[in-house]
PDB file of C-alpha atoms in Angstrom:
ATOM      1  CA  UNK A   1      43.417   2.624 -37.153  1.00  0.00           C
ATOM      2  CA  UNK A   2      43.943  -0.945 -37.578  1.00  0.00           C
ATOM      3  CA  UNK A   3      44.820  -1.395 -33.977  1.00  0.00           C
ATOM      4  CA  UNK A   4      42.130   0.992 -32.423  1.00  0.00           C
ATOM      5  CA  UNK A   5      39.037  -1.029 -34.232  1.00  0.00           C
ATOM      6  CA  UNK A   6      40.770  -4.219 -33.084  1.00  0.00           C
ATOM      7  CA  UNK A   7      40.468  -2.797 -29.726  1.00  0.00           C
ATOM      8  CA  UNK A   8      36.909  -1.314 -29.803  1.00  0.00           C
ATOM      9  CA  UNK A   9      35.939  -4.740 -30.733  1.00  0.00           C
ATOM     10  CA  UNK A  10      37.897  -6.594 -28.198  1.00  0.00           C
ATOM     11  CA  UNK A  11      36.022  -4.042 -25.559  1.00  0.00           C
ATOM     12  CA  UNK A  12      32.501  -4.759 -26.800  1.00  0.00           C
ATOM     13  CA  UNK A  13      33.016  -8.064 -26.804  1.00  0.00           C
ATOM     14  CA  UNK A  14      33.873  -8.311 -23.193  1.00  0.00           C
ATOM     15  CA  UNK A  15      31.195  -5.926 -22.271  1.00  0.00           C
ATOM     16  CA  UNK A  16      28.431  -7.938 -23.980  1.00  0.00           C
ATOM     17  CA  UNK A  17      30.028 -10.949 -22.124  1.00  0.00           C
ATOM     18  CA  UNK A  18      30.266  -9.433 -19.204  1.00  0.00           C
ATOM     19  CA  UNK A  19      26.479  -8.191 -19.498  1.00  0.00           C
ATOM     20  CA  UNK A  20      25.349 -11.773 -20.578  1.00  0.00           C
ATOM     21  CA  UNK A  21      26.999 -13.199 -17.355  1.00  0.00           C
ATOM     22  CA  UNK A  22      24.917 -10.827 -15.250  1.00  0.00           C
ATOM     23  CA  UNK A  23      21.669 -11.668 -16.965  1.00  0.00           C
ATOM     24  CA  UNK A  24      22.176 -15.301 -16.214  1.00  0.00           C
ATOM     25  CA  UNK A  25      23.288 -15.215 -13.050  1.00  0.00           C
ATOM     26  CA  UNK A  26      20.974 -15.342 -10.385  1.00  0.00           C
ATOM     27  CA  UNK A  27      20.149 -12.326  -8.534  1.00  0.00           C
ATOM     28  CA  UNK A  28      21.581 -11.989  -4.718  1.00  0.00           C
ATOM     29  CA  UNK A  29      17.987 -10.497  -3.743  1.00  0.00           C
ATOM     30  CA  UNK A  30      15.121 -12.571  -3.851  1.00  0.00           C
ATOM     31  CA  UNK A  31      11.909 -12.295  -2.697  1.00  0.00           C
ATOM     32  CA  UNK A  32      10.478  -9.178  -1.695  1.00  0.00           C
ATOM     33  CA  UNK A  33       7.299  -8.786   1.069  1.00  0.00           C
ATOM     34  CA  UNK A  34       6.272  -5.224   1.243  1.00  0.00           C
ATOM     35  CA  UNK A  35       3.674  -3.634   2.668  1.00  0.00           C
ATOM     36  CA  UNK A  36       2.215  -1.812  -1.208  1.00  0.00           C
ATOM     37  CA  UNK A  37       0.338   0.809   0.906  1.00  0.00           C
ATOM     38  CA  UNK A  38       1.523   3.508   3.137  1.00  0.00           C
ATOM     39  CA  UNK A  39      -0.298   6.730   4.690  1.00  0.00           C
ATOM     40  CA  UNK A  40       2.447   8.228   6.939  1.00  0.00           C
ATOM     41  CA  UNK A  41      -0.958  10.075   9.062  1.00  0.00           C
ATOM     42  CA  UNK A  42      -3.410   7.888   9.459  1.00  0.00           C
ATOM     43  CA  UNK A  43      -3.996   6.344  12.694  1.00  0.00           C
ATOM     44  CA  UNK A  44      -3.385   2.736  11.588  1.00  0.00           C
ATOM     45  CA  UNK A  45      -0.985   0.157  10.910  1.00  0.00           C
ATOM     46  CA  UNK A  46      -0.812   1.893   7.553  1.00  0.00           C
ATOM     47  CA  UNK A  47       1.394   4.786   8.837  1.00  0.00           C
ATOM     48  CA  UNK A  48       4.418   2.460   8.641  1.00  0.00           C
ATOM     49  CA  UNK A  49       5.215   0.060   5.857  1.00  0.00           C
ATOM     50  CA  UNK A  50       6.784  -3.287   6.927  1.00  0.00           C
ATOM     51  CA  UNK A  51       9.596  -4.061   4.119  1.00  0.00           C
ATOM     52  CA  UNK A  52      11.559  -7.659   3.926  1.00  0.00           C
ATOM     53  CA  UNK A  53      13.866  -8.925   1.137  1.00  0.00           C
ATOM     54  CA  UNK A  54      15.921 -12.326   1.363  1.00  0.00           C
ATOM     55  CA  UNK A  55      19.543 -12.133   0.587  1.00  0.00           C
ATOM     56  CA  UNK A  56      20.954 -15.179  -0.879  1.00  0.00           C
ATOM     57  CA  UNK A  57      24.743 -14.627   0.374  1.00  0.00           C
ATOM     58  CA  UNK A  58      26.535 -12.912   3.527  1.00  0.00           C
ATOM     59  CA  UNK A  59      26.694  -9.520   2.490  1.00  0.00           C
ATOM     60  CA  UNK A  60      27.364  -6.003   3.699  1.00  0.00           C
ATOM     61  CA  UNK A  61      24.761  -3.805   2.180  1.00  0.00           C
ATOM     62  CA  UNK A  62      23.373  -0.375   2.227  1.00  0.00           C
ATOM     63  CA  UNK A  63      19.261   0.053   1.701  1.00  0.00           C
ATOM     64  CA  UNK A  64      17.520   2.642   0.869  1.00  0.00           C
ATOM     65  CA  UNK A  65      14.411   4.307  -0.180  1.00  0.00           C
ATOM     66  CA  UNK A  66      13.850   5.628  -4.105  1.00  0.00           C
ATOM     67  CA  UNK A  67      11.408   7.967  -5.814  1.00  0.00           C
ATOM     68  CA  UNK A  68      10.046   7.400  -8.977  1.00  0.00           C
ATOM     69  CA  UNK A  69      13.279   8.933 -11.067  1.00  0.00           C
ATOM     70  CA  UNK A  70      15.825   6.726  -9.029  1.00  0.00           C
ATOM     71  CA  UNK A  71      16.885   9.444  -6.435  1.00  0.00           C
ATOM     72  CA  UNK A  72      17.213   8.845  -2.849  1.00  0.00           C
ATOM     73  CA  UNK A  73      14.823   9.758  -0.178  1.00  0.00           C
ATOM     74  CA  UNK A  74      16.321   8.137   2.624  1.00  0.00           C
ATOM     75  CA  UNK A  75      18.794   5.389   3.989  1.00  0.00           C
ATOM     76  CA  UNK A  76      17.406   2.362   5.853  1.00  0.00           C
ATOM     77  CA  UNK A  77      20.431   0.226   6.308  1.00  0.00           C
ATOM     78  CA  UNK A  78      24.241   1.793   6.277  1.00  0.00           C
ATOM     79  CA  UNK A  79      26.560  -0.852   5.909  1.00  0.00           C
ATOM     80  CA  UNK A  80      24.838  -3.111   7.446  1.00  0.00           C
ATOM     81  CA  UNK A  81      26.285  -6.791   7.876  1.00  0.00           C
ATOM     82  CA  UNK A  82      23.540  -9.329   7.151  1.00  0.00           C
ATOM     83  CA  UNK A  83      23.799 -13.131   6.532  1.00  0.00           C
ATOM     84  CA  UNK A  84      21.655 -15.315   4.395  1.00  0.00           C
ATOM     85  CA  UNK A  85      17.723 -15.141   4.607  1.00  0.00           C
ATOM     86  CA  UNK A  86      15.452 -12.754   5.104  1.00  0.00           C
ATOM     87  CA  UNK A  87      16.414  -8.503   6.031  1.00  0.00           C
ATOM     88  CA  UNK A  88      13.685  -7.048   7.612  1.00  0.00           C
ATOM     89  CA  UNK A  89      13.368  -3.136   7.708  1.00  0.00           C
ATOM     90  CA  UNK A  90      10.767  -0.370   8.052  1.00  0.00           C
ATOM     91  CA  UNK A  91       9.556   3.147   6.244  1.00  0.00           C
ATOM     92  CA  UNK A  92       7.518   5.536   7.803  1.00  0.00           C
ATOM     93  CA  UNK A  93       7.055   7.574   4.853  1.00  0.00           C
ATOM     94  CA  UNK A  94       9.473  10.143   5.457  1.00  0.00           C
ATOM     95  CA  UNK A  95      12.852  11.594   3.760  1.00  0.00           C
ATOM     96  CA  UNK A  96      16.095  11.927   5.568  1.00  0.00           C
ATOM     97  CA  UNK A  97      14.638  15.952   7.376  1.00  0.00           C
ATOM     98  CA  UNK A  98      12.118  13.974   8.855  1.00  0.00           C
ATOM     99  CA  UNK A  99       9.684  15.359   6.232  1.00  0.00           C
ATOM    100  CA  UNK A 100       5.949  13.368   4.579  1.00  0.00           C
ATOM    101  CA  UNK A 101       7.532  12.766   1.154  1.00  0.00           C
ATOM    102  CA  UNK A 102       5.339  13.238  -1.565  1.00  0.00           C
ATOM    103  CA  UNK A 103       2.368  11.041  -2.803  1.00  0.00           C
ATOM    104  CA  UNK A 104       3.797   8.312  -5.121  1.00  0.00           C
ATOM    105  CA  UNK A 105       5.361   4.874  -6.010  1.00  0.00           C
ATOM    106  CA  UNK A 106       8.966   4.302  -4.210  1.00  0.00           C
ATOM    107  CA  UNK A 107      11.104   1.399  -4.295  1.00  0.00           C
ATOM    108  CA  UNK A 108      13.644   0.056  -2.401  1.00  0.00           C
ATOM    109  CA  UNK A 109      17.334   0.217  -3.522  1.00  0.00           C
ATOM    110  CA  UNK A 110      20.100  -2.815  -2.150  1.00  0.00           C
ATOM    111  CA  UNK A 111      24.046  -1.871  -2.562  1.00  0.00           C
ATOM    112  CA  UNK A 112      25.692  -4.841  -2.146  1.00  0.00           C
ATOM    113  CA  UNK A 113      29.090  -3.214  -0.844  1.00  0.00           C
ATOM    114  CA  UNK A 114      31.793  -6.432  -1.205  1.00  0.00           C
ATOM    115  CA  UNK A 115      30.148  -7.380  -4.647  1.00  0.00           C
ATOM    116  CA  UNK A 116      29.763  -3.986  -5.795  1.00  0.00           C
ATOM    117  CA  UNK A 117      26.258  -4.491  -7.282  1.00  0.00           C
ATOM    118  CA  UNK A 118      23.657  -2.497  -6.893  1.00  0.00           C
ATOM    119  CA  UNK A 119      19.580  -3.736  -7.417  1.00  0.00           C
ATOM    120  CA  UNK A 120      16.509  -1.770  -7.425  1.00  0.00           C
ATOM    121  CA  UNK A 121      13.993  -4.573  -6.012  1.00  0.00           C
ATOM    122  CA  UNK A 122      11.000  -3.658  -8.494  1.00  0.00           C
ATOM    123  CA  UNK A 123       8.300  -4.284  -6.125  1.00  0.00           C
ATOM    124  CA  UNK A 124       6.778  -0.732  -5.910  1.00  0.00           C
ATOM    125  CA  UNK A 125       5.521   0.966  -1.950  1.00  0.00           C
ATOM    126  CA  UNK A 126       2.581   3.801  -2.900  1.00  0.00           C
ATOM    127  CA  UNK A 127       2.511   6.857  -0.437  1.00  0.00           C
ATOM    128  CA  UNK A 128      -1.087   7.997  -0.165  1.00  0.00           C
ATOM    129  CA  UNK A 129      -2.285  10.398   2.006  1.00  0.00           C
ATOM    130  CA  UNK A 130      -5.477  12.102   0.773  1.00  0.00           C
ATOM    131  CA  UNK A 131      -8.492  10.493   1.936  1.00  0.00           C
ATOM    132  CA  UNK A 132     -11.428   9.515  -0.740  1.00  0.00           C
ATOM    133  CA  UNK A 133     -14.644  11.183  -1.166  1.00  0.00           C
ATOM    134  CA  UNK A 134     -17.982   9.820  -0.379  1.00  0.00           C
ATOM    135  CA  UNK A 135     -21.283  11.191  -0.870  1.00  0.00           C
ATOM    136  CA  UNK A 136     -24.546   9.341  -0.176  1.00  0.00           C
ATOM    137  CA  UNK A 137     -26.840   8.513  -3.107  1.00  0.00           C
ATOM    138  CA  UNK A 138     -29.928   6.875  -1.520  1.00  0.00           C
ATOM    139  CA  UNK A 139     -31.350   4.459   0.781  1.00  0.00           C
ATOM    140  CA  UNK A 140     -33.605   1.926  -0.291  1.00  0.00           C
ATOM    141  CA  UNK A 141     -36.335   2.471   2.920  1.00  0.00           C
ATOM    142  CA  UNK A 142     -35.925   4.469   5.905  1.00  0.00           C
ATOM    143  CA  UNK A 143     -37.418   1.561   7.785  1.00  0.00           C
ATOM    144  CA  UNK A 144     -35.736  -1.739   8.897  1.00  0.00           C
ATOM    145  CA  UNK A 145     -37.682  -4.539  10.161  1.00  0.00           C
ATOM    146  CA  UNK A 146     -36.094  -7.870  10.812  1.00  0.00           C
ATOM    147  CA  UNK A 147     -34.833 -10.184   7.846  1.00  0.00           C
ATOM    148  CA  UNK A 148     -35.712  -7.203   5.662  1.00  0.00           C
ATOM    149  CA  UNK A 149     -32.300  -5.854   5.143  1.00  0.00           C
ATOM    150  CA  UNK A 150     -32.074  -2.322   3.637  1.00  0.00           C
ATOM    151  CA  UNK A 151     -29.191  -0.939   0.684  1.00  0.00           C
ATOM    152  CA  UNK A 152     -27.460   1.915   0.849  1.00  0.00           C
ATOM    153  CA  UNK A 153     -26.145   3.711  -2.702  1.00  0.00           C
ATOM    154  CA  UNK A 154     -22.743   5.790  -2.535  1.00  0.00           C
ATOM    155  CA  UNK A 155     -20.510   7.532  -4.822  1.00  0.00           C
ATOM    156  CA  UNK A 156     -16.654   7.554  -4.197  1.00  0.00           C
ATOM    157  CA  UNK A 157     -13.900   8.712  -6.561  1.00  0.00           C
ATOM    158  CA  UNK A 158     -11.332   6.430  -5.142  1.00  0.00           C
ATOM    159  CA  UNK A 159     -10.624   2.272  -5.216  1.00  0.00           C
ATOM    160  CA  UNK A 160     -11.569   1.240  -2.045  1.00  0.00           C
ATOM    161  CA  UNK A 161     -13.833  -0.532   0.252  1.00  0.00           C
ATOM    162  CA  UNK A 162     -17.380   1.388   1.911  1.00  0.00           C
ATOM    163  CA  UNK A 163     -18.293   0.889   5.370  1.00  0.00           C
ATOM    164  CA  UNK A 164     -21.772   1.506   7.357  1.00  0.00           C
ATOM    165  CA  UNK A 165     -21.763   3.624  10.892  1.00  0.00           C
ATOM    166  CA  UNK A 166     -24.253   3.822  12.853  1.00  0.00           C
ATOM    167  CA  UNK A 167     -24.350   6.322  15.305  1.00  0.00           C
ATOM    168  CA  UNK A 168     -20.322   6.466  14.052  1.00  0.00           C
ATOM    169  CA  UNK A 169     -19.563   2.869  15.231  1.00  0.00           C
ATOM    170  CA  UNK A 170     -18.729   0.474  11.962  1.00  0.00           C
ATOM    171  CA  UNK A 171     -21.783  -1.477  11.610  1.00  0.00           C
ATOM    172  CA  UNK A 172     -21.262  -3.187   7.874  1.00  0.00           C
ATOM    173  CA  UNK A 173     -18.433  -3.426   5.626  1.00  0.00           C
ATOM    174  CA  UNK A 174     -18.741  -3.269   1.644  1.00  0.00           C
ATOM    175  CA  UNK A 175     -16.645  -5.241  -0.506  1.00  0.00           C
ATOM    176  CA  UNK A 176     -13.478  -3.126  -1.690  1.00  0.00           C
ATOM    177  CA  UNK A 177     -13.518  -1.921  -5.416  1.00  0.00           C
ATOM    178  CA  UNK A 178     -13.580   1.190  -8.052  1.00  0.00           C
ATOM    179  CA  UNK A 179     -14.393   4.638  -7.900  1.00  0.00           C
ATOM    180  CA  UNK A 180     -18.422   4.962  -9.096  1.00  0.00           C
ATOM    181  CA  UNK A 181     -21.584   4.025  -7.206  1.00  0.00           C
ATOM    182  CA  UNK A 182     -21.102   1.576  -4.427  1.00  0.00           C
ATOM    183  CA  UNK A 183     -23.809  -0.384  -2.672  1.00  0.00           C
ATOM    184  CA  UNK A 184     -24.128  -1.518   0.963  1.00  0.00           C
ATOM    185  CA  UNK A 185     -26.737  -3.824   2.532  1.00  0.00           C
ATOM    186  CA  UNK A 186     -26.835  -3.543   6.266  1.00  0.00           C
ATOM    187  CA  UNK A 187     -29.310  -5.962   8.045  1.00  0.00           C
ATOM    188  CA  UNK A 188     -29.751  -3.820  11.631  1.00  0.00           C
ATOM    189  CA  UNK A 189     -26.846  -4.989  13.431  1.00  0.00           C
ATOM    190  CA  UNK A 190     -23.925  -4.400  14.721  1.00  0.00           C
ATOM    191  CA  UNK A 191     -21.138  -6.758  15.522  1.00  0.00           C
ATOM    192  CA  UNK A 192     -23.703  -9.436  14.603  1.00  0.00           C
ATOM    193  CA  UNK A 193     -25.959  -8.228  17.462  1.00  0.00           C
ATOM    194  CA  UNK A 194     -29.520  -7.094  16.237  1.00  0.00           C
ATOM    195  CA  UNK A 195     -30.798  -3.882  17.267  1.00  0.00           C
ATOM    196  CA  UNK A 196     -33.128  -2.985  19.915  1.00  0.00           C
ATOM    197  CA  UNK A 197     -36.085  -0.471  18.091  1.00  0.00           C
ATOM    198  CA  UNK A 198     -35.656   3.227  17.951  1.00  0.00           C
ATOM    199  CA  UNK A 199     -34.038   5.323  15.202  1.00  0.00           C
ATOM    200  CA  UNK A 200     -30.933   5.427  14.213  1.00  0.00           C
ATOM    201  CA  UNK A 201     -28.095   7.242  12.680  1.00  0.00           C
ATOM    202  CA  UNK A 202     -26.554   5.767   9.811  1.00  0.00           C
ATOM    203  CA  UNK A 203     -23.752   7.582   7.704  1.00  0.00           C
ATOM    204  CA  UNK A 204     -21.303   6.175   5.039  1.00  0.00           C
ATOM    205  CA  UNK A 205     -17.361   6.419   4.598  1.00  0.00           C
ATOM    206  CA  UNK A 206     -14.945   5.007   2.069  1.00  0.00           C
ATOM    207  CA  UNK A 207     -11.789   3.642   3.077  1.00  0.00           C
ATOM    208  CA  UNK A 208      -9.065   3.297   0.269  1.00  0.00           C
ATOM    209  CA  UNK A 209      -5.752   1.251   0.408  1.00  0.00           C
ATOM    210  CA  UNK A 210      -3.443   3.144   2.911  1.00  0.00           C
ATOM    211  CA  UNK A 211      -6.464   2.989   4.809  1.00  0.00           C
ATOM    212  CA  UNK A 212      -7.552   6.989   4.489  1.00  0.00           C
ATOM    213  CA  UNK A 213     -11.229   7.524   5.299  1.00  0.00           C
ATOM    214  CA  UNK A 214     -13.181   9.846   3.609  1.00  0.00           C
ATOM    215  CA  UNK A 215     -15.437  12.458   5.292  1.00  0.00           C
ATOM    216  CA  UNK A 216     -18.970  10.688   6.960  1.00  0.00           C
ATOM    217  CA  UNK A 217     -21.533  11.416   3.884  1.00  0.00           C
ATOM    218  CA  UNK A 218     -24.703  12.970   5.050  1.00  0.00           C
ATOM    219  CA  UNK A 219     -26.389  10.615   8.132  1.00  0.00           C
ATOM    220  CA  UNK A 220     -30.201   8.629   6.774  1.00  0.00           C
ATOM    221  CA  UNK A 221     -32.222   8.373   9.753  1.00  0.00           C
ATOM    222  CA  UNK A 222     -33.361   4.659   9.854  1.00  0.00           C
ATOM    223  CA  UNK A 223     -36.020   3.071  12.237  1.00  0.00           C
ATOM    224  CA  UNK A 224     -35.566   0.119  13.150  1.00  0.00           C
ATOM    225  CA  UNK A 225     -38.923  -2.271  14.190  1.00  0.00           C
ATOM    226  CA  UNK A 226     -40.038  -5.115  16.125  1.00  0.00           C
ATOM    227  CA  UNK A 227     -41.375  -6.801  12.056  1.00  0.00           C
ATOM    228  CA  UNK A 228     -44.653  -5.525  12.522  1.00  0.00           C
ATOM    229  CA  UNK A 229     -44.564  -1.719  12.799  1.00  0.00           C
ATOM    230  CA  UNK A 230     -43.682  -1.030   8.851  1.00  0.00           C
TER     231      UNK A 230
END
Protein backbone atom coordinates (compact mmCIF):
# COMPACT_ATOMS: atom_id res chain seq x y z
CA UNK A 1 0.00 0.00 0.00
CA UNK A 2 2.89 1.89 1.12
CA UNK A 3 4.53 1.65 -2.23
CA UNK A 4 1.36 2.22 -4.46
CA UNK A 5 0.51 5.81 -2.65
CA UNK A 6 4.22 6.59 -3.02
CA UNK A 7 3.67 6.03 -6.59
CA UNK A 8 0.28 7.78 -7.16
CA UNK A 9 2.00 10.70 -5.73
CA UNK A 10 5.15 10.50 -7.67
CA UNK A 11 2.61 10.38 -10.90
CA UNK A 12 0.63 13.48 -9.93
CA UNK A 13 3.41 15.23 -9.27
CA UNK A 14 4.89 14.87 -12.67
CA UNK A 15 1.60 15.40 -14.29
CA UNK A 16 0.97 18.75 -12.54
CA UNK A 17 4.60 19.55 -13.64
CA UNK A 18 4.23 18.50 -16.75
CA UNK A 19 0.83 20.57 -17.08
CA UNK A 20 2.54 23.70 -15.50
CA UNK A 21 5.32 23.49 -18.22
CA UNK A 22 2.67 23.62 -20.92
CA UNK A 23 0.86 26.58 -19.43
CA UNK A 24 4.03 28.57 -19.46
CA UNK A 25 5.33 27.78 -22.45
CA UNK A 26 4.50 29.73 -25.28
CA UNK A 27 2.12 28.48 -27.72
CA UNK A 28 3.57 27.32 -31.36
CA UNK A 29 0.37 29.13 -32.96
CA UNK A 30 0.05 32.65 -32.78
CA UNK A 31 -1.97 34.96 -34.30
CA UNK A 32 -4.99 34.07 -35.99
CA UNK A 33 -6.74 36.35 -39.10
CA UNK A 34 -10.00 34.84 -40.03
CA UNK A 35 -12.54 35.84 -41.98
CA UNK A 36 -15.62 35.63 -38.67
CA UNK A 37 -18.33 35.45 -41.41
CA UNK A 38 -19.11 32.88 -43.96
CA UNK A 39 -22.35 32.25 -46.25
CA UNK A 40 -21.24 29.27 -48.44
CA UNK A 41 -24.35 30.76 -51.20
CA UNK A 42 -24.21 34.05 -51.45
CA UNK A 43 -22.77 35.62 -54.40
CA UNK A 44 -19.94 37.44 -52.60
CA UNK A 45 -16.63 37.26 -51.22
CA UNK A 46 -18.50 35.87 -48.23
CA UNK A 47 -18.97 32.37 -49.78
CA UNK A 48 -15.35 31.56 -48.85
CA UNK A 49 -13.64 32.40 -45.61
CA UNK A 50 -9.94 33.41 -45.88
CA UNK A 51 -8.14 31.66 -42.70
CA UNK A 52 -4.26 32.48 -41.65
CA UNK A 53 -2.43 31.44 -38.45
CA UNK A 54 1.45 32.08 -37.84
CA UNK A 55 3.46 29.16 -36.74
CA UNK A 56 6.32 30.00 -34.60
CA UNK A 57 8.59 26.80 -35.53
CA UNK A 58 9.11 24.45 -38.73
CA UNK A 59 6.49 22.10 -38.32
CA UNK A 60 4.56 19.36 -40.07
CA UNK A 61 0.95 19.86 -39.25
CA UNK A 62 -2.47 18.71 -40.07
CA UNK A 63 -5.52 21.54 -40.06
CA UNK A 64 -8.72 21.17 -39.90
CA UNK A 65 -12.16 22.42 -39.51
CA UNK A 66 -14.30 21.84 -35.97
CA UNK A 67 -17.95 22.13 -34.98
CA UNK A 68 -19.05 23.41 -31.92
CA UNK A 69 -18.55 19.88 -29.82
CA UNK A 70 -14.87 19.44 -31.14
CA UNK A 71 -15.67 16.98 -34.06
CA UNK A 72 -14.28 17.25 -37.42
CA UNK A 73 -15.93 18.58 -40.45
CA UNK A 74 -13.20 18.60 -42.74
CA UNK A 75 -9.30 18.54 -43.32
CA UNK A 76 -7.56 21.62 -44.74
CA UNK A 77 -3.95 20.72 -44.48
CA UNK A 78 -2.68 16.80 -44.33
CA UNK A 79 0.68 16.73 -43.25
CA UNK A 80 1.57 19.56 -44.52
CA UNK A 81 5.31 20.85 -44.12
CA UNK A 82 5.29 24.55 -43.24
CA UNK A 83 8.15 26.79 -41.92
CA UNK A 84 7.96 29.75 -39.66
CA UNK A 85 5.36 32.65 -40.31
CA UNK A 86 2.24 32.85 -41.47
CA UNK A 87 -0.10 29.41 -43.05
CA UNK A 88 -2.60 30.61 -45.14
CA UNK A 89 -5.68 28.32 -45.98
CA UNK A 90 -9.32 28.53 -47.09
CA UNK A 91 -13.08 27.11 -46.09
CA UNK A 92 -15.83 27.18 -48.26
CA UNK A 93 -18.24 26.11 -45.79
CA UNK A 94 -18.48 22.63 -46.59
CA UNK A 95 -17.74 19.05 -44.84
CA UNK A 96 -15.55 16.43 -46.33
CA UNK A 97 -19.09 15.01 -48.98
CA UNK A 98 -18.93 18.26 -50.33
CA UNK A 99 -22.05 19.12 -48.28
CA UNK A 100 -23.30 23.19 -46.69
CA UNK A 101 -22.55 22.25 -43.07
CA UNK A 102 -24.86 23.51 -40.72
CA UNK A 103 -25.38 27.15 -39.43
CA UNK A 104 -22.92 27.73 -36.52
CA UNK A 105 -19.56 28.73 -34.86
CA UNK A 106 -16.46 26.42 -36.14
CA UNK A 107 -12.96 26.66 -35.30
CA UNK A 108 -9.95 25.67 -36.64
CA UNK A 109 -7.95 22.71 -35.19
CA UNK A 110 -3.65 22.61 -35.69
CA UNK A 111 -1.91 18.98 -35.04
CA UNK A 112 1.42 19.66 -34.74
CA UNK A 113 2.66 16.07 -35.95
CA UNK A 114 6.70 16.07 -34.73
CA UNK A 115 5.64 17.81 -31.37
CA UNK A 116 2.64 15.87 -30.90
CA UNK A 117 0.47 18.81 -29.72
CA UNK A 118 -2.59 19.52 -30.74
CA UNK A 119 -4.39 23.40 -30.43
CA UNK A 120 -7.81 24.47 -31.10
CA UNK A 121 -7.04 28.26 -32.24
CA UNK A 122 -10.15 29.85 -30.29
CA UNK A 123 -10.92 32.40 -32.78
CA UNK A 124 -14.48 31.28 -33.79
CA UNK A 125 -15.73 31.29 -38.10
CA UNK A 126 -19.90 31.66 -38.00
CA UNK A 127 -21.70 29.83 -40.97
CA UNK A 128 -24.79 31.85 -41.82
CA UNK A 129 -26.89 31.29 -44.50
CA UNK A 130 -30.44 32.58 -43.94
CA UNK A 131 -30.94 35.96 -45.10
CA UNK A 132 -32.64 38.73 -42.62
CA UNK A 133 -36.02 40.08 -42.84
CA UNK A 134 -36.98 43.54 -43.72
CA UNK A 135 -40.20 45.15 -43.83
CA UNK A 136 -40.78 48.86 -44.52
CA UNK A 137 -42.23 51.03 -41.74
CA UNK A 138 -42.66 54.50 -43.32
CA UNK A 139 -41.31 57.23 -45.28
CA UNK A 140 -41.09 60.55 -44.01
CA UNK A 141 -42.58 62.40 -47.54
CA UNK A 142 -43.18 60.91 -50.78
CA UNK A 143 -41.59 64.00 -52.24
CA UNK A 144 -37.84 64.89 -52.56
CA UNK A 145 -36.75 68.23 -53.49
CA UNK A 146 -33.13 69.20 -53.35
CA UNK A 147 -31.22 69.62 -49.90
CA UNK A 148 -34.44 68.28 -48.40
CA UNK A 149 -33.37 64.79 -47.78
CA UNK A 150 -36.15 62.28 -46.92
CA UNK A 151 -35.95 59.07 -43.98
CA UNK A 152 -36.92 55.92 -44.48
CA UNK A 153 -38.14 53.62 -41.19
CA UNK A 154 -37.48 49.69 -41.38
CA UNK A 155 -37.81 46.77 -39.22
CA UNK A 156 -35.24 43.85 -39.43
CA UNK A 157 -34.82 40.91 -37.04
CA UNK A 158 -31.20 40.48 -37.74
CA UNK A 159 -27.68 42.62 -36.84
CA UNK A 160 -26.87 44.13 -39.86
CA UNK A 161 -26.53 47.09 -42.02
CA UNK A 162 -29.87 48.61 -44.36
CA UNK A 163 -29.37 49.76 -47.75
CA UNK A 164 -31.64 52.09 -50.17
CA UNK A 165 -32.48 50.85 -54.01
CA UNK A 166 -33.81 52.69 -56.23
CA UNK A 167 -35.22 51.25 -59.09
CA UNK A 168 -33.01 48.04 -57.46
CA UNK A 169 -29.62 49.83 -57.88
CA UNK A 170 -27.98 50.61 -54.17
CA UNK A 171 -28.56 54.19 -53.79
CA UNK A 172 -27.73 54.76 -49.77
CA UNK A 173 -26.21 52.67 -47.23
CA UNK A 174 -27.34 52.65 -43.40
CA UNK A 175 -24.99 52.25 -40.72
CA UNK A 176 -24.78 48.42 -39.61
CA UNK A 177 -26.46 47.53 -36.19
CA UNK A 178 -29.35 45.47 -34.18
CA UNK A 179 -32.40 43.87 -35.04
CA UNK A 180 -35.45 46.68 -34.36
CA UNK A 181 -36.39 49.77 -36.37
CA UNK A 182 -33.70 51.09 -38.59
CA UNK A 183 -33.61 54.49 -40.24
CA UNK A 184 -32.22 55.60 -43.62
CA UNK A 185 -31.86 59.14 -45.01
CA UNK A 186 -31.36 59.17 -48.72
CA UNK A 187 -30.78 62.69 -50.28
CA UNK A 188 -31.91 61.78 -54.22
CA UNK A 189 -28.82 60.39 -55.47
CA UNK A 190 -27.12 57.83 -56.53
CA UNK A 191 -23.43 57.26 -56.59
CA UNK A 192 -23.27 60.91 -55.47
CA UNK A 193 -25.02 61.96 -58.73
CA UNK A 194 -28.39 63.89 -58.11
CA UNK A 195 -31.37 62.83 -59.83
CA UNK A 196 -32.98 64.13 -62.83
CA UNK A 197 -37.11 64.69 -61.81
CA UNK A 198 -39.60 61.96 -62.30
CA UNK A 199 -40.69 59.27 -59.82
CA UNK A 200 -38.99 56.80 -58.55
CA UNK A 201 -38.84 53.41 -57.08
CA UNK A 202 -37.35 53.08 -53.85
CA UNK A 203 -37.34 49.69 -51.82
CA UNK A 204 -35.28 48.63 -48.70
CA UNK A 205 -33.04 45.45 -47.90
CA UNK A 206 -30.97 44.43 -44.92
CA UNK A 207 -27.73 42.94 -45.32
CA UNK A 208 -26.31 40.98 -42.23
CA UNK A 209 -22.65 39.78 -41.65
CA UNK A 210 -22.06 36.90 -44.19
CA UNK A 211 -23.49 39.37 -46.34
CA UNK A 212 -27.21 37.60 -46.87
CA UNK A 213 -29.79 40.09 -48.14
CA UNK A 214 -33.11 40.01 -47.11
CA UNK A 215 -36.14 40.11 -49.47
CA UNK A 216 -36.74 44.01 -51.15
CA UNK A 217 -39.55 45.37 -48.55
CA UNK A 218 -42.49 46.83 -50.30
CA UNK A 219 -41.19 49.75 -53.07
CA UNK A 220 -42.43 53.89 -51.78
CA UNK A 221 -42.91 55.71 -54.86
CA UNK A 222 -40.87 58.98 -54.40
CA UNK A 223 -40.90 62.12 -56.72
CA UNK A 224 -38.23 63.72 -57.03
CA UNK A 225 -38.39 67.86 -57.97
CA UNK A 226 -36.60 70.63 -59.46
CA UNK A 227 -37.04 72.58 -55.32
CA UNK A 228 -39.98 74.27 -56.35
CA UNK A 229 -42.69 71.75 -57.30
CA UNK A 230 -43.45 70.49 -53.47
Amino acid sequence: MTVLAVTLLVGSVAAFTYTQKLKLERSPVGTAHFDRWLSPECDCPHRIAQLSFELRERERIDASIVDSDGDRVTRLLAASEQGPGRVMTAWDGRDEAGRIVPDGVYRVRVRMRDERRTIVIPVEVHVDTVPPRAVLLGVSSTTLAPGDPIEFRLETNEFGRPLLLVDGEVAARGPQGKPGVRRVVWAGQVSGVPLPTGLYAVSLVVEDRARNRSEPTAAAHVAVTAGDER
